């Protein structure tokens, strides 16, 4: 199944308005949880990682996606970098990741099939890297 992305709004069935408590109620206890190297609280379920600010605001959702569906367009991971570069003039690279402000995502084209959906408010952090 493709990853369904509504940029800055929702990742599959998870809205960016979700709280850590909502994730716990829905998914149960993560197999790993704690603060990561950039100061975000991670809830790692193996197939999906949720990253929250200390205040509980969702920053990022990382999951595997062989295909990313954005609206009516489905893009295979292997074609995602070319699609982003062709469709998002604001796209940039940071720390090996291709970041798309227009589509609200970041990914390392060399690391299939992990894609990180971004909250709009965290784009500045990516730009500052």
Short mmCIF file of C-alpha atoms in Angstrom, two decimals:
data_model
loop_
_atom_site.label_atom_id
_atom_site.label_comp_id
_atom_site.label_asym_id
_atom_site.label_seq_id
_atom_site.Cartn_x
_atom_site.Cartn_y
_atom_site.Cartn_z
CA UNK A 1 0.00 0.00 0.00
CA UNK A 2 1.27 3.47 -0.76
CA UNK A 3 1.99 6.02 1.93
CA UNK A 4 -0.85 8.54 1.70
CA UNK A 5 0.48 12.02 2.38
CA UNK A 6 -1.55 15.17 2.77
CA UNK A 7 1.37 17.57 3.23
CA UNK A 8 1.41 19.14 6.71
CA UNK A 9 -2.05 17.72 7.47
CA UNK A 10 -2.00 13.94 7.66
CA UNK A 11 0.16 10.84 7.09
CA UNK A 12 -2.01 7.84 6.22
CA UNK A 13 -4.60 7.97 9.02
CA UNK A 14 -2.49 10.04 11.42
CA UNK A 15 -3.15 13.79 11.55
CA UNK A 16 -0.37 16.15 12.59
CA UNK A 17 -2.67 17.26 15.42
CA UNK A 18 -2.21 13.88 17.15
CA UNK A 19 -0.73 13.79 20.66
CA UNK A 20 1.70 11.26 22.16
CA UNK A 21 -1.19 9.98 24.28
CA UNK A 22 -3.28 9.40 21.13
CA UNK A 23 -0.43 7.37 19.62
CA UNK A 24 -0.13 5.28 22.81
CA UNK A 25 -3.89 4.61 22.82
CA UNK A 26 -3.82 3.60 19.14
CA UNK A 27 -0.56 1.65 18.94
CA UNK A 28 0.24 0.67 22.52
CA UNK A 29 3.69 0.88 24.05
CA UNK A 30 6.49 1.49 21.50
CA UNK A 31 9.36 -0.99 21.39
CA UNK A 32 11.71 1.97 21.92
CA UNK A 33 11.07 5.45 23.28
CA UNK A 34 13.26 8.37 24.33
CA UNK A 35 14.97 11.59 23.33
CA UNK A 36 16.87 11.55 20.05
CA UNK A 37 20.03 13.44 19.07
CA UNK A 38 18.13 16.58 18.04
CA UNK A 39 16.06 16.80 21.22
CA UNK A 40 12.81 15.29 20.00
CA UNK A 41 10.92 12.58 21.86
CA UNK A 42 10.75 9.47 19.66
CA UNK A 43 8.19 6.72 19.79
CA UNK A 44 9.59 3.90 17.66
CA UNK A 45 7.26 1.09 16.63
CA UNK A 46 9.71 -0.47 14.17
CA UNK A 47 7.60 0.18 11.06
CA UNK A 48 6.88 3.81 12.02
CA UNK A 49 8.61 6.41 14.20
CA UNK A 50 6.77 9.41 15.66
CA UNK A 51 8.82 12.41 16.84
CA UNK A 52 7.34 14.99 19.19
CA UNK A 53 8.49 18.23 20.78
CA UNK A 54 8.51 18.26 24.59
CA UNK A 55 5.20 20.18 24.50
CA UNK A 56 3.59 17.21 22.69
CA UNK A 57 3.44 18.75 19.22
CA UNK A 58 4.13 16.25 16.43
CA UNK A 59 7.20 17.15 14.34
CA UNK A 60 7.82 14.14 12.10
CA UNK A 61 6.50 10.74 11.12
CA UNK A 62 9.00 8.35 9.52
CA UNK A 63 7.89 5.16 7.85
CA UNK A 64 8.76 2.87 4.98
CA UNK A 65 7.07 3.66 1.70
CA UNK A 66 7.75 1.93 -1.57
CA UNK A 67 5.20 4.32 -3.07
CA UNK A 68 4.17 7.79 -1.87
CA UNK A 69 0.69 9.00 -2.83
CA UNK A 70 0.22 12.77 -2.81
CA UNK A 71 -3.28 13.66 -3.91
CA UNK A 72 -3.95 11.75 -7.14
CA UNK A 73 -0.26 11.15 -7.88
CA UNK A 74 1.47 7.94 -6.77
CA UNK A 75 5.28 8.08 -6.95
CA UNK A 76 7.49 4.99 -6.50
CA UNK A 77 10.35 5.58 -4.06
CA UNK A 78 12.90 5.04 -6.85
CA UNK A 79 11.38 7.99 -8.76
CA UNK A 80 10.72 10.20 -5.72
CA UNK A 81 13.93 12.27 -5.90
CA UNK A 82 13.35 13.11 -9.56
CA UNK A 83 9.70 13.93 -8.87
CA UNK A 84 10.59 16.24 -5.97
CA UNK A 85 13.34 18.00 -7.90
CA UNK A 86 10.98 18.49 -10.86
CA UNK A 87 7.90 19.56 -8.91
CA UNK A 88 9.22 21.49 -5.89
CA UNK A 89 11.46 24.43 -6.81
CA UNK A 90 12.14 25.02 -3.09
CA UNK A 91 13.58 21.52 -2.55
CA UNK A 92 17.04 21.40 -0.95
CA UNK A 93 19.54 18.90 0.40
CA UNK A 94 20.68 18.68 4.04
CA UNK A 95 22.76 16.01 5.74
CA UNK A 96 22.17 13.57 2.88
CA UNK A 97 18.41 14.14 2.86
CA UNK A 98 16.36 15.64 0.06
CA UNK A 99 13.89 18.00 1.75
CA UNK A 100 10.70 19.13 0.04
CA UNK A 101 9.02 22.17 1.63
CA UNK A 102 6.28 21.96 -0.98
CA UNK A 103 5.36 18.36 -0.20
CA UNK A 104 6.34 18.35 3.48
CA UNK A 105 8.78 15.46 3.40
CA UNK A 106 12.42 14.53 3.73
CA UNK A 107 14.19 11.34 2.71
CA UNK A 108 17.59 9.94 1.89
CA UNK A 109 17.40 8.65 -1.70
CA UNK A 110 20.14 6.11 -0.83
CA UNK A 111 18.09 4.61 2.03
CA UNK A 112 15.03 2.94 0.56
CA UNK A 113 12.27 3.08 1.57
CA UNK A 114 12.24 5.44 4.55
CA UNK A 115 10.29 8.68 4.15
CA UNK A 116 9.79 11.35 6.80
CA UNK A 117 6.63 13.46 6.69
CA UNK A 118 7.24 16.87 8.24
CA UNK A 119 5.08 19.31 10.14
CA UNK A 120 5.15 22.76 8.54
CA UNK A 121 6.57 24.35 11.71
CA UNK A 122 9.73 22.19 11.58
CA UNK A 123 10.89 23.20 8.08
CA UNK A 124 13.04 25.96 9.55
CA UNK A 125 14.98 23.40 11.56
CA UNK A 126 15.77 21.45 8.41
CA UNK A 127 16.82 24.62 6.59
CA UNK A 128 19.12 25.56 9.50
CA UNK A 129 21.00 22.24 9.44
#
